[in-house]
mmCIF file of C-alpha atoms in Angstrom:
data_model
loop_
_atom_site.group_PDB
_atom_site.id
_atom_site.type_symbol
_atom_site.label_atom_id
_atom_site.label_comp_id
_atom_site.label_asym_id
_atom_site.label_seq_id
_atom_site.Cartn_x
_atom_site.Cartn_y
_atom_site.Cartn_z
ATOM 1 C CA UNK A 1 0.000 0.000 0.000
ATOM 2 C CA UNK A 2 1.359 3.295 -1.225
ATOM 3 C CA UNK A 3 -0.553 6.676 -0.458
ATOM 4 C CA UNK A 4 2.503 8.090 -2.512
ATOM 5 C CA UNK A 5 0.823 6.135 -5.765
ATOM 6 C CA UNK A 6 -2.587 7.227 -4.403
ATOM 7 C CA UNK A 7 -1.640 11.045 -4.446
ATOM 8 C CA UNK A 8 0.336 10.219 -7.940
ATOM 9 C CA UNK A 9 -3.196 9.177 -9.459
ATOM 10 C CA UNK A 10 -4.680 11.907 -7.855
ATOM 11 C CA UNK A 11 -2.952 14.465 -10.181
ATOM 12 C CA UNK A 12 -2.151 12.397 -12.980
ATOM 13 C CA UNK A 13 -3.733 13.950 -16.531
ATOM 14 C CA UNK A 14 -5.653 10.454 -16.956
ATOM 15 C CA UNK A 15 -7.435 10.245 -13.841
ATOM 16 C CA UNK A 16 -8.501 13.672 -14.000
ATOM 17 C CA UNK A 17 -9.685 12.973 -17.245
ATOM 18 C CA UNK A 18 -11.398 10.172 -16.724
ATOM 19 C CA UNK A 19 -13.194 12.136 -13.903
ATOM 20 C CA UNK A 20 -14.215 14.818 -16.135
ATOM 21 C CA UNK A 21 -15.607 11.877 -18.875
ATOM 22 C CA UNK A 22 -17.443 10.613 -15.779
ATOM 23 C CA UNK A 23 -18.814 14.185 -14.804
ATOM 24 C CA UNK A 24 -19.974 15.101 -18.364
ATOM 25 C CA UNK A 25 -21.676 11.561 -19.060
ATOM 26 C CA UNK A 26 -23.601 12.195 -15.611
ATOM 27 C CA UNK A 27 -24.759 15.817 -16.347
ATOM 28 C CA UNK A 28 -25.421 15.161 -19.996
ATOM 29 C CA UNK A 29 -27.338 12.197 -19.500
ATOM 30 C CA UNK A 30 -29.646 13.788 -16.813
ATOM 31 C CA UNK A 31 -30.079 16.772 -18.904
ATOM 32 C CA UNK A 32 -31.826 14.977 -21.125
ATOM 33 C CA UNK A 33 -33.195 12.621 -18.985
ATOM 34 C CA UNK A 34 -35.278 15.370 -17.322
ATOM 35 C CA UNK A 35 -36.159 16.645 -20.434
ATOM 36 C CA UNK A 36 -37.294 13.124 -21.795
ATOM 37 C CA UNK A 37 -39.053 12.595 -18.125
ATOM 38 C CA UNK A 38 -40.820 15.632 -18.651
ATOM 39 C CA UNK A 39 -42.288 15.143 -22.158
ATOM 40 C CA UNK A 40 -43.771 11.573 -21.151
ATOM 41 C CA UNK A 41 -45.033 13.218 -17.443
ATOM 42 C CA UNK A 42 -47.016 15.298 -20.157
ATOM 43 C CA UNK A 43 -47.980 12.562 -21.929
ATOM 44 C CA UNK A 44 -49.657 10.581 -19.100
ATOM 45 C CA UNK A 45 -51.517 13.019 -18.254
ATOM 46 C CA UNK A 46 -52.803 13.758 -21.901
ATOM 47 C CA UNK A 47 -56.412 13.231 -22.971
ATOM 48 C CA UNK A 48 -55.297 11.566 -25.930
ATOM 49 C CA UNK A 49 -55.683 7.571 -25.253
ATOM 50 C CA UNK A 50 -52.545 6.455 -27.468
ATOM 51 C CA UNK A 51 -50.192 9.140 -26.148
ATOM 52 C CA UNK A 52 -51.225 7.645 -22.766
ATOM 53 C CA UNK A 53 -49.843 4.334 -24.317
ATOM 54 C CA UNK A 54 -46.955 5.364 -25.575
ATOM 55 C CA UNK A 55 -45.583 7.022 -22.530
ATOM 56 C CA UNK A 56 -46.772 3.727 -20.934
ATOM 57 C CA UNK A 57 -44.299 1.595 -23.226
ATOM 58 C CA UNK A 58 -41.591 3.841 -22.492
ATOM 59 C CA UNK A 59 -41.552 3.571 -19.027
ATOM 60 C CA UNK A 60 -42.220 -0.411 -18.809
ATOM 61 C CA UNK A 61 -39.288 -1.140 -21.628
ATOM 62 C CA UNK A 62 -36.560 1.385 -20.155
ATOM 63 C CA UNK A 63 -37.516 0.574 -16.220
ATOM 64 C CA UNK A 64 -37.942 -3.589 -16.918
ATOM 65 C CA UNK A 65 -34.445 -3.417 -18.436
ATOM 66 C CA UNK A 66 -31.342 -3.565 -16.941
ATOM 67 C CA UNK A 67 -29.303 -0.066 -18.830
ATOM 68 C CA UNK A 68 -26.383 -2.605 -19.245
ATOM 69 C CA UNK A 69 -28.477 -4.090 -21.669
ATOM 70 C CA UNK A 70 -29.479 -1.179 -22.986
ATOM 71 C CA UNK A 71 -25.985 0.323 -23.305
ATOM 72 C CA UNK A 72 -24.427 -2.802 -25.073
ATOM 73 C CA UNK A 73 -27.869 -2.727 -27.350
ATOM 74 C CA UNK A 74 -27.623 0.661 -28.498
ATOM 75 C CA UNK A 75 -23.797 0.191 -29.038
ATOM 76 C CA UNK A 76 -23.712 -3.252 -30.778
ATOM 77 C CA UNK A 77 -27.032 -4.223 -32.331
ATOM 78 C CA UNK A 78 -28.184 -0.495 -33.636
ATOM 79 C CA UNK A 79 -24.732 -1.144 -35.944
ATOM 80 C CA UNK A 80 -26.834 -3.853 -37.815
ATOM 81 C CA UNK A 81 -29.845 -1.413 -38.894
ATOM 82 C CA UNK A 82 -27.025 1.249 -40.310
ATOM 83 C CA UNK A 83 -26.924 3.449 -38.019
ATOM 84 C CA UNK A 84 -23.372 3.532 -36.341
ATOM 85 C CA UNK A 85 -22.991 5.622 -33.309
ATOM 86 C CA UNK A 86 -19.628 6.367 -30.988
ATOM 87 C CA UNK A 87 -19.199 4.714 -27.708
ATOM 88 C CA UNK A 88 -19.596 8.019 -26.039
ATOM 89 C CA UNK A 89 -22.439 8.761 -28.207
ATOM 90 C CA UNK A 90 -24.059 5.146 -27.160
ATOM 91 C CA UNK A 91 -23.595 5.844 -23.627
ATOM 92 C CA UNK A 92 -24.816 9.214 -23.493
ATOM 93 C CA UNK A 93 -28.416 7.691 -25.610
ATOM 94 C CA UNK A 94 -29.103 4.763 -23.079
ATOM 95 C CA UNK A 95 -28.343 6.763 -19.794
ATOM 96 C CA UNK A 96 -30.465 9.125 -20.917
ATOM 97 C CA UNK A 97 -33.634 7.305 -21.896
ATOM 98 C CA UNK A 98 -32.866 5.092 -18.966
ATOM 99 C CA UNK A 99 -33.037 8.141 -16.731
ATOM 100 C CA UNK A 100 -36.000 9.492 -19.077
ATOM 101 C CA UNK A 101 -38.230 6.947 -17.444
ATOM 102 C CA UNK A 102 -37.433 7.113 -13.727
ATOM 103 C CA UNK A 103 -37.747 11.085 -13.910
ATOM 104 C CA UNK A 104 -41.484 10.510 -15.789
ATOM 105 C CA UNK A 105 -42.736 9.145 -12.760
ATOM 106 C CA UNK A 106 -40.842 11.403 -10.005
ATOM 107 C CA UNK A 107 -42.188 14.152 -12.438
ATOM 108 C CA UNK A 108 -45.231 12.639 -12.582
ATOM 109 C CA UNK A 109 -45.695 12.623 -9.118
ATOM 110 C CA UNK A 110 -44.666 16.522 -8.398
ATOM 111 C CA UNK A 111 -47.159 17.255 -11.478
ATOM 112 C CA UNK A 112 -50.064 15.370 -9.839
ATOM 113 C CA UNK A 113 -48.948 17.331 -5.912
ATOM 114 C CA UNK A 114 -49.919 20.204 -6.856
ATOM 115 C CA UNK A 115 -54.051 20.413 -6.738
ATOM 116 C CA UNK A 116 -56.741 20.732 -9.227
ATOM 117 C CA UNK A 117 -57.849 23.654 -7.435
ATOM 118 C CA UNK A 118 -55.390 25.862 -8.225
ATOM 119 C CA UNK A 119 -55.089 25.316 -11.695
ATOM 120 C CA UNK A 120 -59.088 26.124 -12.016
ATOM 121 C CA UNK A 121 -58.376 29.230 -9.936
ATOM 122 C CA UNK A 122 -55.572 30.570 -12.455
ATOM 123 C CA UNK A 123 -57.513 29.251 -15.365
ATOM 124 C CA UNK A 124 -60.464 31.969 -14.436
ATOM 125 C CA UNK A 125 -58.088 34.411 -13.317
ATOM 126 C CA UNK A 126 -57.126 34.820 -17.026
ATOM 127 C CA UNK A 127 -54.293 32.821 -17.372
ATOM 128 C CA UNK A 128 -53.649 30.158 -20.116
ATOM 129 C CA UNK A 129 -53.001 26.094 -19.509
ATOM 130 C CA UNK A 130 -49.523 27.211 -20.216
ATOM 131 C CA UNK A 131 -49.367 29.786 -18.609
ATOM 132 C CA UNK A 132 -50.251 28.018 -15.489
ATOM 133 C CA UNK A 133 -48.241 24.890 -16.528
ATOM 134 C CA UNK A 134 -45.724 27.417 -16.219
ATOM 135 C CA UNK A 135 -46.255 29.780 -12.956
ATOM 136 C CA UNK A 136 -48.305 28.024 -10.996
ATOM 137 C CA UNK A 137 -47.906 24.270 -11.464
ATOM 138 C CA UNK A 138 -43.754 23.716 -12.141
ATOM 139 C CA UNK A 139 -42.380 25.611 -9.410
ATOM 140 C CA UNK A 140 -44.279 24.176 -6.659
ATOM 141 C CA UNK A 141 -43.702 20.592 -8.390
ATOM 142 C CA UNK A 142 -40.097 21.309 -8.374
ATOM 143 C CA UNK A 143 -39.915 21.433 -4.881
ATOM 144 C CA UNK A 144 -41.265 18.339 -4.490
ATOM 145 C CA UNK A 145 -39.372 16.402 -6.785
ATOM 146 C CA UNK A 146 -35.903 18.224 -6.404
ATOM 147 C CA UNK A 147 -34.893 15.577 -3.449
ATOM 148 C CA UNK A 148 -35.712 12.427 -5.369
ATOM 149 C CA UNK A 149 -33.972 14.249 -8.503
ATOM 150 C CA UNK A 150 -30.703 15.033 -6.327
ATOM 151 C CA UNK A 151 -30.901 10.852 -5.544
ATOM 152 C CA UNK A 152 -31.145 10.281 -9.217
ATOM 153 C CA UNK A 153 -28.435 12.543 -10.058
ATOM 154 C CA UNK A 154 -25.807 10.376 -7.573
ATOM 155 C CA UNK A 155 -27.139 7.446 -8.884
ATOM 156 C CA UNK A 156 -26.210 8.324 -12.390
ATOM 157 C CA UNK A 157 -22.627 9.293 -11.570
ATOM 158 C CA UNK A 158 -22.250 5.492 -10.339
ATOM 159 C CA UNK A 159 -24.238 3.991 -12.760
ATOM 160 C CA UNK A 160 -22.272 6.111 -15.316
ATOM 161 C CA UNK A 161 -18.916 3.231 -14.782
ATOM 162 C CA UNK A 162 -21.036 0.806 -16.649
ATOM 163 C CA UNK A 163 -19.982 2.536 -20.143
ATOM 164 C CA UNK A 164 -17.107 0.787 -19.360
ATOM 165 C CA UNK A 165 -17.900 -1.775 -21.044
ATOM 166 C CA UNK A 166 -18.287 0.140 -24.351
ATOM 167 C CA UNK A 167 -14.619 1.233 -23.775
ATOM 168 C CA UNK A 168 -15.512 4.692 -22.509
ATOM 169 C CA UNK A 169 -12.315 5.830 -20.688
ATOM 170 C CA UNK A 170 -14.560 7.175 -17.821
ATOM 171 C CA UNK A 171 -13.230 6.773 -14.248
ATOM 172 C CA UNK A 172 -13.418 3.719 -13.913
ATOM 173 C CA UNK A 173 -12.405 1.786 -16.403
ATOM 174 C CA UNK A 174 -8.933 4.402 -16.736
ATOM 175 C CA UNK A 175 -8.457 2.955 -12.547
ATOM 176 C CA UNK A 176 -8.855 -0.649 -14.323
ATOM 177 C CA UNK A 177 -6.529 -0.257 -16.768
ATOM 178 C CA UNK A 178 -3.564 1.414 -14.524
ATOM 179 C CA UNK A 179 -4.119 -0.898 -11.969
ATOM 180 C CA UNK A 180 -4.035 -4.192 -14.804
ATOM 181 C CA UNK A 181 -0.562 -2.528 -16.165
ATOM 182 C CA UNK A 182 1.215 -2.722 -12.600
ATOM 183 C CA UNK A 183 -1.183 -4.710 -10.428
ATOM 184 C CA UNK A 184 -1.876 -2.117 -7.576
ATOM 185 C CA UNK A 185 -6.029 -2.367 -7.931
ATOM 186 C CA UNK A 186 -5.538 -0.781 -3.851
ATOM 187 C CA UNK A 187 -4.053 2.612 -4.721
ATOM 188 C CA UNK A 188 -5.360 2.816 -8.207
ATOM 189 C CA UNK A 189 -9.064 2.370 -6.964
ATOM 190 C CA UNK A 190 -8.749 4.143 -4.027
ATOM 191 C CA UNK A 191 -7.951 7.444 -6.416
ATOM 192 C CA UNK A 192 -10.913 6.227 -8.238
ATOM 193 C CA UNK A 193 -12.899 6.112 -4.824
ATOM 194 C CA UNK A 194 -11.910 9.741 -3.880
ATOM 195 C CA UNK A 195 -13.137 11.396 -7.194
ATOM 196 C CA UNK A 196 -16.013 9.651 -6.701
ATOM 197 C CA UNK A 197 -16.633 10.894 -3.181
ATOM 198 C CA UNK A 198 -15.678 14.228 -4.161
ATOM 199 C CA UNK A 199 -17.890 14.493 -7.257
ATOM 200 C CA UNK A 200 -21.137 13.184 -4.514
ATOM 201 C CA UNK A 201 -20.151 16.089 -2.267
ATOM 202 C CA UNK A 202 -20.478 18.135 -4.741
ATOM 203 C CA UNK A 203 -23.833 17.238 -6.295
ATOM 204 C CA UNK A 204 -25.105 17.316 -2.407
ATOM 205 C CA UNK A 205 -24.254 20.561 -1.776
ATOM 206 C CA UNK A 206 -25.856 21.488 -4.988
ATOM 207 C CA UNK A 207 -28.708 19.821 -4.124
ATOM 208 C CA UNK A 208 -28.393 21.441 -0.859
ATOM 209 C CA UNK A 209 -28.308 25.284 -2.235
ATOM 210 C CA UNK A 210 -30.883 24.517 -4.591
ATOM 211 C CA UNK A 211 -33.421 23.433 -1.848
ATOM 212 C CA UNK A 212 -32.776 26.641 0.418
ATOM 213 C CA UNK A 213 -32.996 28.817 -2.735
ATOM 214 C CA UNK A 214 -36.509 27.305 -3.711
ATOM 215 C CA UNK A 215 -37.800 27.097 0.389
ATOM 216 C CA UNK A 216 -40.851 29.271 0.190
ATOM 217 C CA UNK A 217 -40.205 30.191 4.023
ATOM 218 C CA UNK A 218 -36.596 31.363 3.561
ATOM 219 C CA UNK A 219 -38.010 33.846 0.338
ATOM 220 C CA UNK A 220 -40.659 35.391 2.721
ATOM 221 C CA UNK A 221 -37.980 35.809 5.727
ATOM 222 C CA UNK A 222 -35.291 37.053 2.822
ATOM 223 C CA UNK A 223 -38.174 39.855 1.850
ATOM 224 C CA UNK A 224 -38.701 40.624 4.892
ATOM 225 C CA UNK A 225 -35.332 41.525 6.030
ATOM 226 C CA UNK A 226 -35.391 43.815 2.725
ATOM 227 C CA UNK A 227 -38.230 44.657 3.455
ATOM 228 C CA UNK A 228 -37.105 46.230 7.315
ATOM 229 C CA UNK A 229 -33.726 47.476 6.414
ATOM 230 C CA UNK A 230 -35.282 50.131 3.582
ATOM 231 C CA UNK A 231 -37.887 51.049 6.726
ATOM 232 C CA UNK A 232 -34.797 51.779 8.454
ATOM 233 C CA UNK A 233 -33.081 53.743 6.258
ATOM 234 C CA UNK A 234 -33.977 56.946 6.853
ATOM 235 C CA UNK A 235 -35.576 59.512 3.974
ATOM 236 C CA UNK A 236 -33.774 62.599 3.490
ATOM 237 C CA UNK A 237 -35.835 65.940 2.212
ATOM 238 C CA UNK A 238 -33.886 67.970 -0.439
ATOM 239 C CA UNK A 239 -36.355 70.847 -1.261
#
């Protein structure tokens, strides 16, 4: 056991690049993951019988699956109908329709939180069923669904070292390969384990921030703090 080699692949160009390969598949993948999630949230909760079904399909094939299948589908077998797509590429499709339908039904679920009521309310107010999609309905459902979002998000950066087997030179497979050329798996993981770590502390406190920012109690007390400072300040008559 060396901490020496530890600190060595620490700072050493292909770990850190390997952790940025990691970072971008996680963010890019649940970029469009939400996106996906959101467009077949929609879709359940469309009038329209078959769009009902479809969203339906979706979310049984991509969440009775295992995305290891999926990944080595997309990468070997989509080859066969023409269409010929980079490991990266490959990787960044499955993750992200994976993701797509565990974020419909968190989505979903925010969607359906916030009550009938108050969509009728800003419907006769004047405002359109966009309009209160958009003001009324998202940003209390984001609330709700930004904790079990933040889970999905570190789940993704460790399910992300399954494009591995794709040859992605994400984290972990560049830990693999060091460790295979010299046989120290110990230190050579153990860097792995730390950029791992440290890219989880960093989501949390994201997560974190976000969740104070969007507490509807902390805006009111922030406002009101404004709001008793400029009654403090006193006005000064210049006529």
């Amino acid at each position: 056991m060396s901490f020496q080699l530890v600190l060595d692949y620490l700072v050493s160009p292909a770990f850190f690049h390997g952790a940025l390969i990691t970072l971008l598949l996680t963010v890019t993948a649940l970029v469009f993951g939400i996106v996906a999630g959101l467009v077949i949230a929609l879709l359940q909760e469309a009038r329209f019988a078959p769009l009902r079904g479809l969203a339906l399909v979706y979310v049984w094939l991509f969440r009775g699956t295992p995305v290891l299948f999926q990944i080595i589908f997309i990468y070997n077998v989509l080859p066969g109908f023409g269409i010929r797509l980079s490991a990266f590429l490959s990787a960044v499709i499955a993750l992200s329709l994976n993701e797509g339908a565990y974020m419909a039904e968190i989505l979903r679920s925010g969607l359906r939180a916030v009550t009938r009521g108050q969509r009728t309310a800003a419907l006769a107010l004047g405002l359109t069923r966009g309009g209160v999609m958009r003001h009324i309905v998202l940003p209390q459902a984001m609330r709700i669904v930004l904790p079990p979002i933040g889970n999905q998000m570190i789940g993704m950066l460790k399910t992300s070292a399954l494009v591995s087997v794709v040859a992605v030179e994400e984290l972990l497979l560049v830990a693999n390969q060091t460790a295979s050329a010299n046989f120290r798996y110990f230190e050579a993981l153990s860097a792995a384990g730390i950029y791992y770590l440290a890219l989880s502390t960093i989501f949390m406190a994201g997560q974190a921030w976000l969740e104070r920012t969007l507490d509807p109690k902390r805006s009111r007390a922030r406002k009101q703090r404004r709001t008793g400072l400029k009654a403090l300040i006193p006005t000064v008559d210049i006529r």
